XYZ file of C-alpha atoms in Angstrom:
591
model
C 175.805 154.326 96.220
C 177.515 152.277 98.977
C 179.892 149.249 97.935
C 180.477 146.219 99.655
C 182.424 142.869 99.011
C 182.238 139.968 101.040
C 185.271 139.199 103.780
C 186.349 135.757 101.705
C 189.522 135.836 103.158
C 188.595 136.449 106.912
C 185.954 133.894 106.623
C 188.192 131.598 105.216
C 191.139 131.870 107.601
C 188.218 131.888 110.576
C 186.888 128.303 108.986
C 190.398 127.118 108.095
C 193.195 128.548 111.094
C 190.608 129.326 113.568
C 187.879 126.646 113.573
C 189.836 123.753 111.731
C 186.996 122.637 110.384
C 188.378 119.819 107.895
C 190.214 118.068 110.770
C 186.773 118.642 112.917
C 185.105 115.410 113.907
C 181.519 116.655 113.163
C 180.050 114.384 110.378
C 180.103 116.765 107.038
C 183.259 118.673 108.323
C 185.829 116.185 106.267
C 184.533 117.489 102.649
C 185.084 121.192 103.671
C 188.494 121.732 102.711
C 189.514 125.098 101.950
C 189.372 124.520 97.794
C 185.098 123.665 98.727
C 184.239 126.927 100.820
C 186.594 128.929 98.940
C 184.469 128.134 95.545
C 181.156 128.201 97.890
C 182.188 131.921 99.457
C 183.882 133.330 96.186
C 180.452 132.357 94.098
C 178.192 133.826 97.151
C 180.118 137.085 96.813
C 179.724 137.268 93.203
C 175.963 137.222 93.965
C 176.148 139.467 96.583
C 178.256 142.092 95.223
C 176.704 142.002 91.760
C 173.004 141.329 92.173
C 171.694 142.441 95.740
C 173.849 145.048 96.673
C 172.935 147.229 93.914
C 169.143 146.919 95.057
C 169.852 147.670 98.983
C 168.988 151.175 98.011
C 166.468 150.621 95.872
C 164.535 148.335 98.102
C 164.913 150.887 100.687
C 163.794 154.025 98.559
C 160.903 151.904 96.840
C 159.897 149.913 99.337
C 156.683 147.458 99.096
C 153.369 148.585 97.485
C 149.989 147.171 98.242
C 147.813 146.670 94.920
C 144.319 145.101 95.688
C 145.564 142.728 98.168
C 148.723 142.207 96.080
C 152.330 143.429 97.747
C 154.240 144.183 95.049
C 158.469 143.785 95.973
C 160.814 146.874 94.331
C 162.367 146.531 91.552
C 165.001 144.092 90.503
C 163.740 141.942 93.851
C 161.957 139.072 91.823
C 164.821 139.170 88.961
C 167.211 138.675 92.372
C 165.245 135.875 94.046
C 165.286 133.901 90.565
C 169.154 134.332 91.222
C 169.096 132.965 94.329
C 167.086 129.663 93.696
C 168.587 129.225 90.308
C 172.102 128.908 92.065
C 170.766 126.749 94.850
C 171.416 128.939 97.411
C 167.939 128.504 99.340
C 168.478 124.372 99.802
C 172.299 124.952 100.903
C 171.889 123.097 104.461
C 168.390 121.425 103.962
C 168.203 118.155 103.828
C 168.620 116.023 100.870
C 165.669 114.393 100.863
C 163.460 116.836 100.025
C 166.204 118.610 97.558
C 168.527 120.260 99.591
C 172.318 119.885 98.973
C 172.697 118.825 103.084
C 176.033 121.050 103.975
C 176.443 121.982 107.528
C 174.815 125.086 108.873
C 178.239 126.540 109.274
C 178.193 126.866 105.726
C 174.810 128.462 105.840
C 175.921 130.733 108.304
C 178.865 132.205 106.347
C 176.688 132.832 103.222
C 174.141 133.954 105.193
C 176.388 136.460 106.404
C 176.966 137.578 102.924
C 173.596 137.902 101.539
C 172.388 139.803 104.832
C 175.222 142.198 104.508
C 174.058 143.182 100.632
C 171.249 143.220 101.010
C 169.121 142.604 104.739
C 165.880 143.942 103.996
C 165.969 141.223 100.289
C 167.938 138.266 102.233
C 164.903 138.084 104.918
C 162.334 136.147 102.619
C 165.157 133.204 102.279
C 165.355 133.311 106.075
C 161.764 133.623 107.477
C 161.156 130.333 104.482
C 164.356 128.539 106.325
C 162.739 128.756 109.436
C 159.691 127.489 108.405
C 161.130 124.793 106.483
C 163.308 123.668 109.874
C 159.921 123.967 112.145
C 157.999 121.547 109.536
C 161.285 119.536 108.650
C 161.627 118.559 112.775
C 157.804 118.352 113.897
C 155.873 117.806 110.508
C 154.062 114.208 110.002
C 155.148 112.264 106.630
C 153.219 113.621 104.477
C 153.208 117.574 105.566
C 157.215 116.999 104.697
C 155.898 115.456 101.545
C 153.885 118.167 100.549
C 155.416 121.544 101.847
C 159.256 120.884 102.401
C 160.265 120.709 98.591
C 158.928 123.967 97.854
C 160.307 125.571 100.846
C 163.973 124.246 100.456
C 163.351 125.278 96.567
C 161.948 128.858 97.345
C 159.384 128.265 95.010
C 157.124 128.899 98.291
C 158.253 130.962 101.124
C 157.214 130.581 104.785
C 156.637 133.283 107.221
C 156.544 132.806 111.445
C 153.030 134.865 112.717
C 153.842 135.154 116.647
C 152.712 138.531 117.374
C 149.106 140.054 117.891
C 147.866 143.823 118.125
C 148.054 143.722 121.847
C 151.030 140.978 122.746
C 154.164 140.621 121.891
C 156.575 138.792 124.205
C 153.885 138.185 126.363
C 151.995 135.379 123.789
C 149.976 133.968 126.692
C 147.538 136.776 126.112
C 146.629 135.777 122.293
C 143.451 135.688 121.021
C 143.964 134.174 117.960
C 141.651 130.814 117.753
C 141.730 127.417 116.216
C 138.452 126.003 115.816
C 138.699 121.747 115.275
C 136.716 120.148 112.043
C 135.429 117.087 111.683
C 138.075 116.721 108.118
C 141.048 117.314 110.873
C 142.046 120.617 109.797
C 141.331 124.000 112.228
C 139.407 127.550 110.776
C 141.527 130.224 112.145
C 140.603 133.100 113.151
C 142.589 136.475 113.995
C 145.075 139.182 113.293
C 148.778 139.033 113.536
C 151.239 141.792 112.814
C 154.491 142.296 112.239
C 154.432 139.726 109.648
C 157.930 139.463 107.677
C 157.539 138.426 104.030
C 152.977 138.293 105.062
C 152.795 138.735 101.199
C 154.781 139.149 98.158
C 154.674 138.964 94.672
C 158.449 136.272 94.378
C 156.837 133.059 95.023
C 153.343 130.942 93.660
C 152.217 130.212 97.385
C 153.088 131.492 100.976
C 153.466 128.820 104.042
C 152.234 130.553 107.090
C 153.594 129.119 110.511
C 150.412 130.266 112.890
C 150.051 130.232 116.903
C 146.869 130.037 117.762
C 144.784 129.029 120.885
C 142.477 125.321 120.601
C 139.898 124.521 122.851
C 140.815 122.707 125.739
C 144.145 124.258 126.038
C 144.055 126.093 129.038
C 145.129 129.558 130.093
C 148.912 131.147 129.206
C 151.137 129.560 126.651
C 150.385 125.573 127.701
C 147.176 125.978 125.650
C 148.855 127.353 121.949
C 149.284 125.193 118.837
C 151.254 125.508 116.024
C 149.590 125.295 112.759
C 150.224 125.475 108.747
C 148.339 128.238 106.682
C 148.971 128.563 103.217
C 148.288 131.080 101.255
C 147.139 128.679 98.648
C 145.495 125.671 99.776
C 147.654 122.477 98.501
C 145.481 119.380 96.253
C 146.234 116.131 96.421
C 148.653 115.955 93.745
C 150.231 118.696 94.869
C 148.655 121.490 92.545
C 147.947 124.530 94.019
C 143.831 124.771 94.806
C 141.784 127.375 96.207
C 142.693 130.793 97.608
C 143.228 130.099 101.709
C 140.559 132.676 104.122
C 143.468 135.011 104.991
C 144.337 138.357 103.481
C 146.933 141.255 103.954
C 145.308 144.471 105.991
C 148.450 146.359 105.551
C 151.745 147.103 105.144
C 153.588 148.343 107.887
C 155.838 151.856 107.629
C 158.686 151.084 109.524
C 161.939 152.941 110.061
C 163.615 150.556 108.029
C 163.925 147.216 105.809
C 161.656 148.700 103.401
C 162.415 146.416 100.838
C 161.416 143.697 103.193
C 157.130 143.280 103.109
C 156.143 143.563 106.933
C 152.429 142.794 106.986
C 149.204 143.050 109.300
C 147.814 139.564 108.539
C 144.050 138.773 108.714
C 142.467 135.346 109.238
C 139.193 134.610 108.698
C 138.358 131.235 109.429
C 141.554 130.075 107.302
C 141.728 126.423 106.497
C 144.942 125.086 108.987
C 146.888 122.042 109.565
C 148.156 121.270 113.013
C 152.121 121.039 113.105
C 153.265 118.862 115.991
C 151.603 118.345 119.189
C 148.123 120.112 119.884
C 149.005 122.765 122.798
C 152.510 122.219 122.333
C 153.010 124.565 120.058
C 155.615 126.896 121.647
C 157.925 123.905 121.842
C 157.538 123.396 117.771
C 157.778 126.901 117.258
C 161.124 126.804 119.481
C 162.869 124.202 117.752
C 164.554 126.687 115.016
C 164.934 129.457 117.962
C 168.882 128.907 118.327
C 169.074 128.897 114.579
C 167.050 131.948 114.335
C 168.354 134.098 117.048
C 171.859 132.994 115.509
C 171.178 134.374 112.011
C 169.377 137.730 113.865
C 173.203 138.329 116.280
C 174.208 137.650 112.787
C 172.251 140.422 111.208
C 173.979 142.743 113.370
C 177.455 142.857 112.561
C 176.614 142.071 108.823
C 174.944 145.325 108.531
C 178.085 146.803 110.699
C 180.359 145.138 108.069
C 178.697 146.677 105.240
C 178.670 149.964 107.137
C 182.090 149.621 107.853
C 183.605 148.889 104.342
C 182.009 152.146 103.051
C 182.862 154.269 106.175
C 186.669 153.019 105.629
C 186.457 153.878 101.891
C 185.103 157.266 103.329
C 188.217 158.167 105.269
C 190.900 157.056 102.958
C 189.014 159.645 100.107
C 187.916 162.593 101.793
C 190.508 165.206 102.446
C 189.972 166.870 105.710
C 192.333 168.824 108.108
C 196.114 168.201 108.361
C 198.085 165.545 110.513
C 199.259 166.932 114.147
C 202.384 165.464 113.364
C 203.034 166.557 109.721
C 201.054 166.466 106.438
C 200.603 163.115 105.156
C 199.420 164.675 102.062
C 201.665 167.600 100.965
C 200.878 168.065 97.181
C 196.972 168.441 98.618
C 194.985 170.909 100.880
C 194.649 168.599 103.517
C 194.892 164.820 104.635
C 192.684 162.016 104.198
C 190.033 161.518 107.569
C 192.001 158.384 108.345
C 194.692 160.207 109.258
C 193.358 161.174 112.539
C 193.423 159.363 115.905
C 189.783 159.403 116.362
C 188.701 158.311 113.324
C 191.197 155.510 113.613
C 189.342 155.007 117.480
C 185.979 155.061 115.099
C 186.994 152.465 112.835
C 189.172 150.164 115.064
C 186.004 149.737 117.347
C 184.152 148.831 114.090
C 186.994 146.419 112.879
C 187.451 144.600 115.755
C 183.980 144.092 116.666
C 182.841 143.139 113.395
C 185.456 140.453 112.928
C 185.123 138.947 116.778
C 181.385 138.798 115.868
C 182.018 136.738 112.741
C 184.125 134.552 115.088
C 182.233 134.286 117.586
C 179.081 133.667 115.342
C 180.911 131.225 113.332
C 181.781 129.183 116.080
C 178.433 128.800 117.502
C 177.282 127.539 114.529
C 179.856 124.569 114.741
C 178.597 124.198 118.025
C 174.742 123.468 116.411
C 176.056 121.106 114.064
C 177.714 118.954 116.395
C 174.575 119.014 118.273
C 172.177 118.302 115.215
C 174.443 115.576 113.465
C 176.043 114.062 116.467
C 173.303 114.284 119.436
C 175.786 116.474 121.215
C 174.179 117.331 124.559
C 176.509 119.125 125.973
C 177.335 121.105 122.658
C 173.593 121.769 122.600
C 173.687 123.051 125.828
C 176.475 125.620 125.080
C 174.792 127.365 122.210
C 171.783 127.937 124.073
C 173.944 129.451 126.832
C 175.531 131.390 123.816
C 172.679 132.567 121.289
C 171.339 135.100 123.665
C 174.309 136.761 124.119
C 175.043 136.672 120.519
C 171.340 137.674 119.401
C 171.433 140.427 122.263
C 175.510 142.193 122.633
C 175.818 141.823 118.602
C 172.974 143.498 117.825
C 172.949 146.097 120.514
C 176.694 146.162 118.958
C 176.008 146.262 115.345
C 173.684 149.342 115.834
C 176.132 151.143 117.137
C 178.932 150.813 114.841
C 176.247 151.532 111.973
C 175.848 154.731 113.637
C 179.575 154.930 114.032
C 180.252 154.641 110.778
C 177.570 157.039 109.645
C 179.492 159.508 111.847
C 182.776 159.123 109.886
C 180.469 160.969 106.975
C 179.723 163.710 108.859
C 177.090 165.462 107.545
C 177.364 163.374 104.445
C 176.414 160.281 106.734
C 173.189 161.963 107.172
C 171.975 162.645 103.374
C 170.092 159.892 102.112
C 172.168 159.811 98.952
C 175.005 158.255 100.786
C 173.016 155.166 102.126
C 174.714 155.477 105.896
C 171.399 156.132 107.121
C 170.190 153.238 105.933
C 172.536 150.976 107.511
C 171.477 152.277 110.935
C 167.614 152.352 110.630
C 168.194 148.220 108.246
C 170.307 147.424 111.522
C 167.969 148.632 114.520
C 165.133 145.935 113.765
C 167.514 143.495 114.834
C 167.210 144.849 118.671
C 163.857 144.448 118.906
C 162.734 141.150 116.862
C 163.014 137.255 117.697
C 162.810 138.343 121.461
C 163.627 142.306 121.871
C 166.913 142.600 123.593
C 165.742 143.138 127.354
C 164.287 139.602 126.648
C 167.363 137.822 125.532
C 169.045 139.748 128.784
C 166.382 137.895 130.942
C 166.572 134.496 129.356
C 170.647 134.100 129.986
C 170.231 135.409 133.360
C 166.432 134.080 134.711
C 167.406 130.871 132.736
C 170.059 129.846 130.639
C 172.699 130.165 133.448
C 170.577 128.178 135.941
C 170.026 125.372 132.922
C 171.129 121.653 134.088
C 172.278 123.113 137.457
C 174.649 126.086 135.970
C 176.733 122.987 134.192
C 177.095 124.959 130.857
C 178.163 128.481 132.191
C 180.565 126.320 134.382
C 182.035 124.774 131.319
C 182.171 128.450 129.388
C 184.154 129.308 132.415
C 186.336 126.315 132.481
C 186.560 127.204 128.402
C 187.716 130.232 128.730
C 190.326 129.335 131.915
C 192.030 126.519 129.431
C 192.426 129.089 126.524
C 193.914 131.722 129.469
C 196.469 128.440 130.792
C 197.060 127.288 126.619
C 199.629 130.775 126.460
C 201.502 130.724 130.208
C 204.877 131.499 129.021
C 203.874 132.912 125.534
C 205.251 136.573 125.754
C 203.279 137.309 122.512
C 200.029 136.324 123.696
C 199.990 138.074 127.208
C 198.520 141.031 125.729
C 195.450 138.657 125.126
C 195.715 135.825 127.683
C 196.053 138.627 130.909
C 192.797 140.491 129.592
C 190.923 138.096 128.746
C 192.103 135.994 132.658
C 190.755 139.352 134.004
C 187.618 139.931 132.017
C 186.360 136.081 132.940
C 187.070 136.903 136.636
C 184.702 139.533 136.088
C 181.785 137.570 134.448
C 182.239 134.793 137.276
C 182.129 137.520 140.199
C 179.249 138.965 138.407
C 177.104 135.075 137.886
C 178.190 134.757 141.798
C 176.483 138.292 142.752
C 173.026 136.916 141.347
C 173.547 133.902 143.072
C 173.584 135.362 146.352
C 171.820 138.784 145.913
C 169.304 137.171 143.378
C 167.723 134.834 146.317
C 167.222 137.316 148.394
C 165.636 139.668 145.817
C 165.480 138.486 142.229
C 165.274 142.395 141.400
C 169.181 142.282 142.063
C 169.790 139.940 139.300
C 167.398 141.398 136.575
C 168.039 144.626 137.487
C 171.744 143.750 136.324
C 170.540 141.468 133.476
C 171.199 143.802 130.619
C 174.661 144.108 131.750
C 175.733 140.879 132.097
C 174.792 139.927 128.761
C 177.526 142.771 127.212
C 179.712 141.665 129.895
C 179.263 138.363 129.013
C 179.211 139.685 124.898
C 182.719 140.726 126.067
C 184.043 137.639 127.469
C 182.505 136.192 124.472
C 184.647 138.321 121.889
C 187.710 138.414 123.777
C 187.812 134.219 123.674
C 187.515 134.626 120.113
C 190.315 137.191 119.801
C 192.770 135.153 121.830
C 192.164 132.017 119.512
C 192.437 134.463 116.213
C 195.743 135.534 117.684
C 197.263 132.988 118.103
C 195.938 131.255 114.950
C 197.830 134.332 113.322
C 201.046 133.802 115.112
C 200.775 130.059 113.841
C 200.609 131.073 110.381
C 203.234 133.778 110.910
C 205.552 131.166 112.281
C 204.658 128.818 109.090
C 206.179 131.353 106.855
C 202.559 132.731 105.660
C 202.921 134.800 102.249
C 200.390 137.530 103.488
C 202.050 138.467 106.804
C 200.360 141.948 106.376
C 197.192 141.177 106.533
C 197.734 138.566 109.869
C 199.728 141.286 111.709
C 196.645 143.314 111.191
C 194.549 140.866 112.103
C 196.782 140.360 115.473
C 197.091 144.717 115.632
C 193.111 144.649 115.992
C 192.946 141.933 118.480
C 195.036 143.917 120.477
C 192.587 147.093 120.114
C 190.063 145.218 120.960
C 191.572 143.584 124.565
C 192.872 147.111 125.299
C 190.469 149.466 124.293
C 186.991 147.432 124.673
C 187.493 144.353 126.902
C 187.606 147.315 130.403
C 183.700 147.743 129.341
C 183.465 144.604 131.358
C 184.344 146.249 134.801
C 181.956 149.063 134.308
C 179.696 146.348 133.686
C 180.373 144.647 136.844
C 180.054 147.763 138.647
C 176.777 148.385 137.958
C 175.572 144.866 138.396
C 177.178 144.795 142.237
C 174.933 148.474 142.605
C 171.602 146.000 142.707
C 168.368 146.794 142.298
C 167.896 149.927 144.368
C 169.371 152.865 142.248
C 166.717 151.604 139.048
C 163.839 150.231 141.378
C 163.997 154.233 143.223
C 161.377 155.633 142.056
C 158.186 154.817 142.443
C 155.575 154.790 138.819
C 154.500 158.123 139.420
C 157.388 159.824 140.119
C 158.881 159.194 136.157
């Protein structure tokens, strides 16, 4: 059975060396001192390590059962999500007025990691119930917060988000689900969603659906959808739970993976719903916890990487397997340990160093949302939207492939079900293709996010990454990251200047190059992250740090990373200068 233990350390010295957070000037960042997220991380990892890792393969091999309308969870699942509200875990950032314990989403964010890592598949019914809870939290009246938010922040009720119908996906314009007014105020809804995470489940005593759905007098295309609040259960007065709600499961979906997570067909049949927010507004309520959510989805992806790679190192130090080129390592054996050869050092170096400039990167974006949040940071705002679909999109696309990677370090071993390496790869693909499949996210940062406010945020990324390039002139030590990373950024700007003057001419040019500038961009991204853990690590080094191992490794990786993975960026480029014409060629027949 795979193993995993949560990166305490790494996340500590990224919160602590990296980030700085104590001496931060965000409002919650004084009471995180390293003592605070130390206990916080060290009592996650507990959890994680001895409660939901253990049933990662049994949620996978069991999966969700369907018994008269009923989805029964695998085993050990509702034991586990007793766990998790019991130790407060589910109200960790909500606010305190409706029971949560009102940390910053950083710390959120680094559990998160954590929990997702163990365990995806389980850690998804928290999350889909956190995004509900923000959604209702920002755009709910008085008394919807009254009535629903408690529960949420609790877990005693989960939430689920129903976007998708039978025959749209991205493209919600085309929904047919409908919201018929009545004269109490409340809407019968009527239609079929899929792809419903957590739809049904047997771990909570009601289920708070988040429904788009169409209300007369809309209009055509998404202007005319409105948010509204389904539960399972309808809610009385005093806050007892009343009648069974018009809605119903029609199946479980068989998916490739997260079979432990409940991914439902839902049907509504003239289900009693409350409008959330504005009437035909509802894409804007729906994208208030969008950053959030795409955040903890880029997230997803190198969590399940980490996991992936903790076994796949474990692998290689353990199985004995050819000699050495340049002498046995292993003498009183047959052979030496995988991890003695060059490639499989290539294999795990490109897991190690993207995993940890994910965490960084990830980390850091969520600082960026709670300076927005709790200090009406425009500008800060600004930047993690610029960011998140990068970081949803690169770290996912990423995160795939070094759960493949490290499947590979098995051998044929990595593809027997017994080890669990499959699993890592088919948990980690969903992340690709939900919260806005990956072509999407590619779009959005090029077709919007770098035109937002008149380019101003990608100007000050640029002028970001330019300062952290001029912070080490004259540092011999930190050329092998400052000179990369100088090049890399001349490369995304000579890129975001191509789409401004082929993309005028023929916006083809710029989306045909869309997917590439967001790993180019994913690049950049990492690379900033590396410099800063660098020389955070030389800082420490030059303190007299005790464990000067583990920072020269951190600083050894860096270095893979800038030398080995940072070129990606001119291929990259290259293909985004070839426009449009060498994918627009061929005509729809001739595929």
């Amino acid at each position: 059975m795979p193993r995993y233990i949560a990166p305490v350390k790494d996340t500590q010295f990224l919160l602590h060396e990296v980030l700085k957070i104590s001496a931060a000037d965000i409002p919650g960042y004084s009471d995180l001192d390293e003592a605070f997220t130390g206990a916080v991380l060290e009592e996650a990892a507990k959890l994680a390590g001895d409660v939901l890792a253990p049933l990662n393969m049994v949620g996978d091999r069991e999966g969700c059962v369907m018994e008269n309308g009923v989805v029964r969870t695998p085993t050990g699942f509702r034991a586990a999500f007793d766990a998790l509200r019991a130790g407060g875990w589910t109200a960790l950032d909500a606010d305190p007025a409706y029971g949560g314990q009102g940390l910053p989403h950083l710390m959120h964010t680094a559990v998160n990691e954590t929990f997702v890592s163990a365990n995806m598949a389980f850690q998804m019914y928290q999350g889909l119930t956190h995004g509900a809870y923000s959604a209702i939290h920002v755009h709910g009246s008085a008394e919807q917060k009254a009535t629903y938010l408690p529960k949420l922040v609790s877990c005693e009720w989960t939430g689920t988000m129903n976007l998708t119908e039978p025959h749209c996906g991205t493209d919600l314009g085309l929904m047919r689900t409908k919201a018929e007014p009545q004269a109490d105020g409340s809407y019968r809804i009527t239609g079929q969603k899929i792809f419903i995470s957590a739809g049904e489940h047997d771990m909570a005593d009601n289920i708070i659906h988040l429904v788009l759905a169409k209300a007369p007098g809309g209009g055509t295309g998404t202007k005319g959808i409105s948010l509204f609040i389904v539960p399972k259960f309808l809610v009385n007065e005093d806050g007892s739970l009343g009648a069974r709600n018009a809605l119903s499961v029609g199946k479980i979906e068989e998916k490739m993976g997260i079979h432990g997570n409940s991914t439902c067909v839902m049907n509504y049949d003239g289900a009693t719903g409350y409008l959330l927010g504005d009437l035909h507004k509802g894409m804007r309520a729906m994208f208030t916890m969008m950053n959030e959510a795409r955040l903890g989805v880029g997230l997803q992806g190198y969590a399940v990487a980490e996991a992936a790679y903790q076994n796949a190192l474990a692998y290689a130090k353990d199985r004995l397997q050819g000699r050495d080129v340049t002498g046995a390592k292993n003498p009183g054996e047959a052979a030496d340990p995988l991890i003695v050869h060059p490639d499989i050092r290539r294999n795990l170096m490109e897991q190690k160093s993207f995993v940890e400039g994910a965490r960084a990167l990830t980390l850091w974006a969520a600082s960026l949302i709670d300076r927005s949040h709790r200090m009406g940071d425009a500008d800060a705002e600004g930047l993690v939207s610029l960011m998140i679909p990068v970081i949803k999109g690169f770290q996912t696309d990423k995160g795939f492939e070094m759960a493949v990677a490290a499947q590979q370090v098995y051998g044929g071993h990595g593809y027997i079900e017994e080890w669990g390496m499959s699993q890592f790869a088919r948990d980690a693909r969903i992340a690709m293709i939900y919260e806005g499949a990956n072509g999407v996210q590619a779009l959005d940062l090029v077709g919007r996010k770098l035109a937002t406010d008149g380019g101003k945020h990608v100007m000050a990324f640029f002028d970001m990454v330019k300062a952290e390039v001029r912070a080490h002139d004259g540092d011999a030590r930190m050329a092998g990251f400052a000179e990369p990373l100088k090049a890399a950024s001349k490369q995304l700007q000579q890129a975001a200047m191509y789409f401004m003057q082929a993309g005028m001419k023929n916006p083809n040019a710029a989306l045909a190059g869309s997917y590439d500038f967001m790993h180019l961009m994913g690049h950049v991204c990492l690379g900033l992250m590396w410099t800063r853990m660098a020389k955070a690590a030389y800082v420490a080094l030059d303190g007299g740090a005790a464990d000067r191992d583990w920072l020269e490794a951190k600083i050894a990786t860096g270095r893979f990373y800038m030398a080995r993975q940072l070129p990606a960026c001119g291929m990259h480029l290259a293909r985004i200068e070839s426009g449009a014409e060498p994918v627009m060629a061929l005509a729809a027949e001739a595929f």
